[in-house]
JSON list of C-alpha atoms and ligand atoms in Angstrom, two decimals:
[
{"chain": "A", "resi": 1, "resn": "UNK", "atom": "CA", "xyz": [1.98, -17.78, -40.66]},
{"chain": "A", "resi": 2, "resn": "UNK", "atom": "CA", "xyz": [1.68, -14.62, -42.81]},
{"chain": "A", "resi": 3, "resn": "UNK", "atom": "CA", "xyz": [-0.70, -11.94, -41.58]},
{"chain": "A", "resi": 4, "resn": "UNK", "atom": "CA", "xyz": [-3.39, -10.48, -43.84]},
{"chain": "A", "resi": 5, "resn": "UNK", "atom": "CA", "xyz": [-5.69, -7.60, -43.12]},
{"chain": "A", "resi": 6, "resn": "UNK", "atom": "CA", "xyz": [-9.20, -7.72, -44.57]},
{"chain": "A", "resi": 7, "resn": "UNK", "atom": "CA", "xyz": [-10.50, -4.12, -44.44]},
{"chain": "A", "resi": 8, "resn": "UNK", "atom": "CA", "xyz": [-14.10, -3.11, -45.09]},
{"chain": "A", "resi": 9, "resn": "UNK", "atom": "CA", "xyz": [-15.46, 0.38, -45.65]},
{"chain": "A", "resi": 10, "resn": "UNK", "atom": "CA", "xyz": [-18.78, 2.07, -44.94]},
{"chain": "A", "resi": 11, "resn": "UNK", "atom": "CA", "xyz": [-22.11, 0.28, -44.56]},
{"chain": "A", "resi": 12, "resn": "UNK", "atom": "CA", "xyz": [-20.61, -3.19, -44.86]},
{"chain": "A", "resi": 13, "resn": "UNK", "atom": "CA", "xyz": [-21.41, -3.71, -41.18]},
{"chain": "A", "resi": 14, "resn": "UNK", "atom": "CA", "xyz": [-25.05, -3.72, -42.39]},
{"chain": "A", "resi": 15, "resn": "UNK", "atom": "CA", "xyz": [-24.57, -6.84, -44.57]},
{"chain": "A", "resi": 16, "resn": "UNK", "atom": "CA", "xyz": [-27.43, -9.25, -44.10]},
{"chain": "A", "resi": 17, "resn": "UNK", "atom": "CA", "xyz": [-30.09, -6.54, -43.95]},
{"chain": "A", "resi": 18, "resn": "UNK", "atom": "CA", "xyz": [-28.61, -4.02, -46.43]},
{"chain": "A", "resi": 19, "resn": "UNK", "atom": "CA", "xyz": [-30.13, -4.34, -49.93]},
{"chain": "A", "resi": 20, "resn": "UNK", "atom": "CA", "xyz": [-30.19, -8.15, -49.80]},
{"chain": "A", "resi": 21, "resn": "UNK", "atom": "CA", "xyz": [-31.15, -8.27, -53.49]},
{"chain": "A", "resi": 22, "resn": "UNK", "atom": "CA", "xyz": [-27.69, -6.76, -54.27]},
{"chain": "A", "resi": 23, "resn": "UNK", "atom": "CA", "xyz": [-25.49, -7.98, -51.44]},
{"chain": "A", "resi": 24, "resn": "UNK", "atom": "CA", "xyz": [-27.22, -11.22, -50.35]},
{"chain": "A", "resi": 25, "resn": "UNK", "atom": "CA", "xyz": [-28.28, -12.37, -46.88]},
{"chain": "A", "resi": 26, "resn": "UNK", "atom": "CA", "xyz": [-24.87, -13.21, -45.45]},
{"chain": "A", "resi": 27, "resn": "UNK", "atom": "CA", "xyz": [-24.29, -11.00, -42.37]},
{"chain": "A", "resi": 28, "resn": "UNK", "atom": "CA", "xyz": [-21.11, -9.11, -41.56]},
{"chain": "A", "resi": 29, "resn": "UNK", "atom": "CA", "xyz": [-20.43, -11.61, -38.71]},
{"chain": "A", "resi": 30, "resn": "UNK", "atom": "CA", "xyz": [-20.75, -14.46, -41.25]},
{"chain": "A", "resi": 31, "resn": "UNK", "atom": "CA", "xyz": [-18.30, -12.66, -43.55]},
{"chain": "A", "resi": 32, "resn": "UNK", "atom": "CA", "xyz": [-15.76, -12.33, -40.68]},
{"chain": "A", "resi": 33, "resn": "UNK", "atom": "CA", "xyz": [-16.07, -16.09, -39.95]},
{"chain": "A", "resi": 34, "resn": "UNK", "atom": "CA", "xyz": [-15.80, -16.97, -43.67]},
{"chain": "A", "resi": 35, "resn": "UNK", "atom": "CA", "xyz": [-12.58, -14.93, -44.03]},
{"chain": "A", "resi": 36, "resn": "UNK", "atom": "CA", "xyz": [-11.02, -16.39, -40.90]},
{"chain": "A", "resi": 37, "resn": "UNK", "atom": "CA", "xyz": [-11.87, -19.95, -42.04]},
{"chain": "A", "resi": 38, "resn": "UNK", "atom": "CA", "xyz": [-10.66, -19.35, -45.57]},
{"chain": "A", "resi": 39, "resn": "UNK", "atom": "CA", "xyz": [-7.48, -17.83, -44.18]},
{"chain": "A", "resi": 40, "resn": "UNK", "atom": "CA", "xyz": [-6.84, -20.80, -41.91]},
{"chain": "A", "resi": 41, "resn": "UNK", "atom": "CA", "xyz": [-7.24, -23.22, -44.79]},
{"chain": "A", "resi": 42, "resn": "UNK", "atom": "CA", "xyz": [-4.76, -21.16, -46.83]},
{"chain": "A", "resi": 43, "resn": "UNK", "atom": "CA", "xyz": [-2.22, -20.85, -44.03]},
{"chain": "A", "resi": 44, "resn": "UNK", "atom": "CA", "xyz": [-2.90, -17.12, -43.42]},
{"chain": "A", "resi": 45, "resn": "UNK", "atom": "CA", "xyz": [-3.58, -15.34, -40.15]},
{"chain": "A", "resi": 46, "resn": "UNK", "atom": "CA", "xyz": [-6.51, -13.11, -41.12]},
{"chain": "A", "resi": 47, "resn": "UNK", "atom": "CA", "xyz": [-7.80, -10.12, -39.22]},
{"chain": "A", "resi": 48, "resn": "UNK", "atom": "CA", "xyz": [-11.07, -8.62, -40.44]},
{"chain": "A", "resi": 49, "resn": "UNK", "atom": "CA", "xyz": [-12.05, -5.03, -39.70]},
{"chain": "A", "resi": 50, "resn": "UNK", "atom": "CA", "xyz": [-14.83, -2.68, -40.73]},
{"chain": "A", "resi": 51, "resn": "UNK", "atom": "CA", "xyz": [-15.33, 1.08, -40.32]},
{"chain": "A", "resi": 52, "resn": "UNK", "atom": "CA", "xyz": [-17.69, 3.76, -41.53]},
{"chain": "A", "resi": 53, "resn": "UNK", "atom": "CA", "xyz": [-14.94, 6.37, -40.97]},
{"chain": "A", "resi": 54, "resn": "UNK", "atom": "CA", "xyz": [-12.56, 7.29, -43.81]},
{"chain": "A", "resi": 55, "resn": "UNK", "atom": "CA", "xyz": [-9.86, 8.51, -41.40]},
{"chain": "A", "resi": 56, "resn": "UNK", "atom": "CA", "xyz": [-9.85, 5.22, -39.55]},
{"chain": "A", "resi": 57, "resn": "UNK", "atom": "CA", "xyz": [-9.54, 3.25, -42.76]},
{"chain": "A", "resi": 58, "resn": "UNK", "atom": "CA", "xyz": [-6.63, 5.44, -43.89]},
{"chain": "A", "resi": 59, "resn": "UNK", "atom": "CA", "xyz": [-4.99, 4.83, -40.51]},
{"chain": "A", "resi": 60, "resn": "UNK", "atom": "CA", "xyz": [-5.32, 1.07, -40.94]},
{"chain": "A", "resi": 61, "resn": "UNK", "atom": "CA", "xyz": [-3.72, 1.30, -44.38]},
{"chain": "A", "resi": 62, "resn": "UNK", "atom": "CA", "xyz": [-0.77, 3.23, -42.83]},
{"chain": "A", "resi": 63, "resn": "UNK", "atom": "CA", "xyz": [-0.43, 0.43, -40.30]},
{"chain": "A", "resi": 64, "resn": "UNK", "atom": "CA", "xyz": [-0.40, -2.14, -43.17]},
{"chain": "A", "resi": 65, "resn": "UNK", "atom": "CA", "xyz": [2.16, -0.04, -45.06]},
{"chain": "A", "resi": 66, "resn": "UNK", "atom": "CA", "xyz": [4.47, 0.15, -42.02]},
{"chain": "A", "resi": 67, "resn": "UNK", "atom": "CA", "xyz": [4.22, -3.59, -41.29]},
{"chain": "A", "resi": 68, "resn": "UNK", "atom": "CA", "xyz": [4.28, -4.58, -45.01]},
{"chain": "A", "resi": 69, "resn": "UNK", "atom": "CA", "xyz": [1.07, -6.54, -44.42]},
{"chain": "A", "resi": 70, "resn": "UNK", "atom": "CA", "xyz": [-0.96, -7.77, -47.45]},
{"chain": "A", "resi": 71, "resn": "UNK", "atom": "CA", "xyz": [-4.43, -6.28, -47.62]},
{"chain": "A", "resi": 72, "resn": "UNK", "atom": "CA", "xyz": [-7.80, -7.32, -48.97]},
{"chain": "A", "resi": 73, "resn": "UNK", "atom": "CA", "xyz": [-9.81, -4.13, -49.21]},
{"chain": "A", "resi": 74, "resn": "UNK", "atom": "CA", "xyz": [-13.47, -3.55, -49.88]},
{"chain": "A", "resi": 75, "resn": "UNK", "atom": "CA", "xyz": [-13.48, 0.24, -49.95]},
{"chain": "A", "resi": 76, "resn": "UNK", "atom": "CA", "xyz": [-17.30, 0.26, -50.46]},
{"chain": "A", "resi": 77, "resn": "UNK", "atom": "CA", "xyz": [-18.52, 3.72, -51.53]},
{"chain": "A", "resi": 78, "resn": "UNK", "atom": "CA", "xyz": [-15.03, 5.20, -50.92]},
{"chain": "A", "resi": 79, "resn": "UNK", "atom": "CA", "xyz": [-13.98, 3.20, -53.98]},
{"chain": "A", "resi": 80, "resn": "UNK", "atom": "CA", "xyz": [-15.57, 5.76, -56.22]},
{"chain": "A", "resi": 81, "resn": "UNK", "atom": "CA", "xyz": [-14.23, 9.05, -54.84]},
{"chain": "A", "resi": 82, "resn": "UNK", "atom": "CA", "xyz": [-11.73, 8.83, -51.96]},
{"chain": "A", "resi": 83, "resn": "UNK", "atom": "CA", "xyz": [-8.38, 10.13, -53.15]},
{"chain": "A", "resi": 84, "resn": "UNK", "atom": "CA", "xyz": [-7.18, 9.94, -49.53]},
{"chain": "A", "resi": 85, "resn": "UNK", "atom": "CA", "xyz": [-7.82, 6.20, -49.58]},
{"chain": "A", "resi": 86, "resn": "UNK", "atom": "CA", "xyz": [-6.19, 5.85, -52.96]},
{"chain": "A", "resi": 87, "resn": "UNK", "atom": "CA", "xyz": [-3.05, 7.68, -51.76]},
{"chain": "A", "resi": 88, "resn": "UNK", "atom": "CA", "xyz": [-2.90, 5.47, -48.64]},
{"chain": "A", "resi": 89, "resn": "UNK", "atom": "CA", "xyz": [-3.18, 2.35, -50.86]},
{"chain": "A", "resi": 90, "resn": "UNK", "atom": "CA", "xyz": [-0.32, 3.62, -53.00]},
{"chain": "A", "resi": 91, "resn": "UNK", "atom": "CA", "xyz": [1.99, 3.43, -49.95]},
{"chain": "A", "resi": 92, "resn": "UNK", "atom": "CA", "xyz": [1.45, -0.33, -49.59]},
{"chain": "A", "resi": 93, "resn": "UNK", "atom": "CA", "xyz": [4.35, -2.53, -50.69]},
{"chain": "A", "resi": 94, "resn": "UNK", "atom": "CA", "xyz": [2.75, -5.94, -50.04]},
{"chain": "A", "resi": 95, "resn": "UNK", "atom": "CA", "xyz": [-0.09, -7.19, -52.33]},
{"chain": "A", "resi": 96, "resn": "UNK", "atom": "CA", "xyz": [-3.40, -5.30, -52.24]},
{"chain": "A", "resi": 97, "resn": "UNK", "atom": "CA", "xyz": [-6.53, -6.95, -53.60]},
{"chain": "A", "resi": 98, "resn": "UNK", "atom": "CA", "xyz": [-9.57, -4.70, -54.09]},
{"chain": "A", "resi": 99, "resn": "UNK", "atom": "CA", "xyz": [-12.79, -6.67, -53.65]},
{"chain": "A", "resi": 100, "resn": "UNK", "atom": "CA", "xyz": [-16.47, -6.05, -54.25]},
{"chain": "A", "resi": 101, "resn": "UNK", "atom": "CA", "xyz": [-19.40, -8.26, -53.45]},
{"chain": "A", "resi": 102, "resn": "UNK", "atom": "CA", "xyz": [-21.41, -6.91, -56.31]},
{"chain": "A", "resi": 103, "resn": "UNK", "atom": "CA", "xyz": [-20.15, -6.07, -59.79]},
{"chain": "A", "resi": 104, "resn": "UNK", "atom": "CA", "xyz": [-19.90, -2.27, -59.78]},
{"chain": "A", "resi": 105, "resn": "UNK", "atom": "CA", "xyz": [-19.37, -2.24, -63.56]},
{"chain": "A", "resi": 106, "resn": "UNK", "atom": "CA", "xyz": [-22.85, -3.62, -64.04]},
{"chain": "A", "resi": 107, "resn": "UNK", "atom": "CA", "xyz": [-24.48, -1.04, -61.75]},
{"chain": "A", "resi": 108, "resn": "UNK", "atom": "CA", "xyz": [-24.98, 2.73, -61.71]},
{"chain": "A", "resi": 109, "resn": "UNK", "atom": "CA", "xyz": [-22.57, 4.92, -63.70]},
{"chain": "A", "resi": 110, "resn": "UNK", "atom": "CA", "xyz": [-20.95, 6.43, -60.58]},
{"chain": "A", "resi": 111, "resn": "UNK", "atom": "CA", "xyz": [-19.84, 2.95, -59.53]},
{"chain": "A", "resi": 112, "resn": "UNK", "atom": "CA", "xyz": [-17.94, 2.40, -62.78]},
{"chain": "A", "resi": 113, "resn": "UNK", "atom": "CA", "xyz": [-14.96, 4.42, -61.52]},
{"chain": "A", "resi": 114, "resn": "UNK", "atom": "CA", "xyz": [-12.58, 3.02, -58.92]},
{"chain": "A", "resi": 115, "resn": "UNK", "atom": "CA", "xyz": [-9.93, 5.46, -57.76]},
{"chain": "A", "resi": 116, "resn": "UNK", "atom": "CA", "xyz": [-8.25, 2.53, -55.94]},
{"chain": "A", "resi": 117, "resn": "UNK", "atom": "CA", "xyz": [-8.00, 0.08, -58.85]},
{"chain": "A", "resi": 118, "resn": "UNK", "atom": "CA", "xyz": [-4.88, 1.59, -60.41]},
{"chain": "A", "resi": 119, "resn": "UNK", "atom": "CA", "xyz": [-2.87, 1.16, -57.19]},
{"chain": "A", "resi": 120, "resn": "UNK", "atom": "CA", "xyz": [-4.18, -2.33, -56.35]},
{"chain": "A", "resi": 121, "resn": "UNK", "atom": "CA", "xyz": [-2.36, -5.51, -57.34]},
{"chain": "A", "resi": 122, "resn": "UNK", "atom": "CA", "xyz": [-5.70, -6.65, -58.78]},
{"chain": "A", "resi": 123, "resn": "UNK", "atom": "CA", "xyz": [-9.46, -6.48, -58.35]},
{"chain": "A", "resi": 124, "resn": "UNK", "atom": "CA", "xyz": [-12.05, -9.19, -57.76]},
{"chain": "A", "resi": 125, "resn": "UNK", "atom": "CA", "xyz": [-15.73, -8.17, -58.09]},
{"chain": "A", "resi": 126, "resn": "UNK", "atom": "CA", "xyz": [-19.10, -9.70, -58.57]},
{"chain": "A", "resi": 127, "resn": "UNK", "atom": "CA", "xyz": [-18.73, -13.11, -56.88]},
{"chain": "A", "resi": 128, "resn": "UNK", "atom": "CA", "xyz": [-20.62, -12.30, -53.68]},
{"chain": "A", "resi": 129, "resn": "UNK", "atom": "CA", "xyz": [-18.76, -13.43, -50.57]},
{"chain": "A", "resi": 130, "resn": "UNK", "atom": "CA", "xyz": [-16.61, -15.64, -52.81]},
{"chain": "A", "resi": 131, "resn": "UNK", "atom": "CA", "xyz": [-14.87, -12.40, -53.86]},
{"chain": "A", "resi": 132, "resn": "UNK", "atom": "CA", "xyz": [-13.17, -12.42, -50.47]},
{"chain": "A", "resi": 133, "resn": "UNK", "atom": "CA", "xyz": [-12.25, -16.15, -50.70]},
{"chain": "A", "resi": 134, "resn": "UNK", "atom": "CA", "xyz": [-10.76, -15.60, -54.15]},
{"chain": "A", "resi": 135, "resn": "UNK", "atom": "CA", "xyz": [-8.83, -12.49, -52.91]},
{"chain": "A", "resi": 136, "resn": "UNK", "atom": "CA", "xyz": [-7.35, -14.47, -49.96]},
{"chain": "A", "resi": 137, "resn": "UNK", "atom": "CA", "xyz": [-6.34, -17.22, -52.36]},
{"chain": "A", "resi": 138, "resn": "UNK", "atom": "CA", "xyz": [-4.59, -14.62, -54.62]},
{"chain": "A", "resi": 139, "resn": "UNK", "atom": "CA", "xyz": [-2.77, -13.28, -51.58]},
{"chain": "A", "resi": 140, "resn": "UNK", "atom": "CA", "xyz": [-1.78, -16.76, -50.39]},
{"chain": "A", "resi": 141, "resn": "UNK", "atom": "CA", "xyz": [-0.18, -17.60, -53.70]},
{"chain": "A", "resi": 142, "resn": "UNK", "atom": "CA", "xyz": [1.70, -14.28, -53.76]},
{"chain": "A", "resi": 143, "resn": "UNK", "atom": "CA", "xyz": [3.09, -14.63, -50.21]},
{"chain": "A", "resi": 144, "resn": "UNK", "atom": "CA", "xyz": [3.84, -18.32, -50.74]},
{"chain": "A", "resi": 145, "resn": "UNK", "atom": "CA", "xyz": [1.83, -19.60, -47.77]},
{"chain": "B", "resi": 201, "resn": "DQA", "atom": "C1", "xyz": [-19.39, -2.52, -52.94]},
{"chain": "B", "resi": 201, "resn": "DQA", "atom": "C2", "xyz": [-19.80, -1.75, -54.17]},
{"chain": "B", "resi": 201, "resn": "DQA", "atom": "C3", "xyz": [-19.82, -0.23, -53.91]},
{"chain": "B", "resi": 201, "resn": "DQA", "atom": "O1", "xyz": [-20.25, 0.45, -55.10]},
{"chain": "B", "resi": 201, "resn": "DQA", "atom": "C4", "xyz": [-20.80, 0.09, -52.80]},
{"chain": "B", "resi": 201, "resn": "DQA", "atom": "O2", "xyz": [-20.75, 1.46, -52.51]},
{"chain": "B", "resi": 201, "resn": "DQA", "atom": "C5", "xyz": [-20.59, -0.73, -51.57]},
{"chain": "B", "resi": 201, "resn": "DQA", "atom": "C6", "xyz": [-20.26, -2.18, -51.75]},
{"chain": "B", "resi": 201, "resn": "DQA", "atom": "C7", "xyz": [-19.50, -4.05, -53.12]},
{"chain": "B", "resi": 201, "resn": "DQA", "atom": "O3", "xyz": [-18.89, -4.76, -52.31]},
{"chain": "B", "resi": 201, "resn": "DQA", "atom": "O4", "xyz": [-20.15, -4.50, -54.02]},
{"chain": "B", "resi": 201, "resn": "DQA", "atom": "O5", "xyz": [-20.77, -0.28, -50.47]},
{"chain": "B", "resi": 201, "resn": "DQA", "atom": "O6", "xyz": [-18.06, -2.21, -52.62]}
]
C-alpha cells in the first residue's frame, strides 16, 4: 500500500474553533480521521501531521524527499512567504498537492501569492475539507493505487 504524508502548517491544529466562518467547524482531529478514512478507501496508507514550526515542516519534507513519499501539503500562512518551504518542496520527486481549505485567491491580497504553487504538481483550494479528499484522490491516481 503506498504511503502518503499529509502535512499541515501553522494554526491548523486550531481547526474547529479558529475563524469558523472561514474554515468551518470541523476539528483538526476530525480532519485526521477524514484523511485516514479517505486514504483507506483509495488504497493509501496516510499519515497526517501538523506543526506550527517552519523548521519541523522543512524536516518532514526532507524525509518525504529521501523516501520519495507523495505529499499533500497545507502550508497555511507559510504558503505566502516561506522560501525555505518552497525550496524543500522543490526537492520532492513524488507528487506534491498543495491544498487549502479556503480559497486564498478570494481573500486578502497577501494570500494571493503562493511561493509553493510553482513547485507543486497541482493545487486544490476552496473546497473546505473536501480539498484534502480531492488531493488524496489525485495522488491515488498518480501512484496507481
Ligand atoms: C489556508 C489559507 C492560508 O492563507 C492561511 O494562512 C491558513 C489556511 C487554508 O487552508 O485555507 O492558515 O492555508
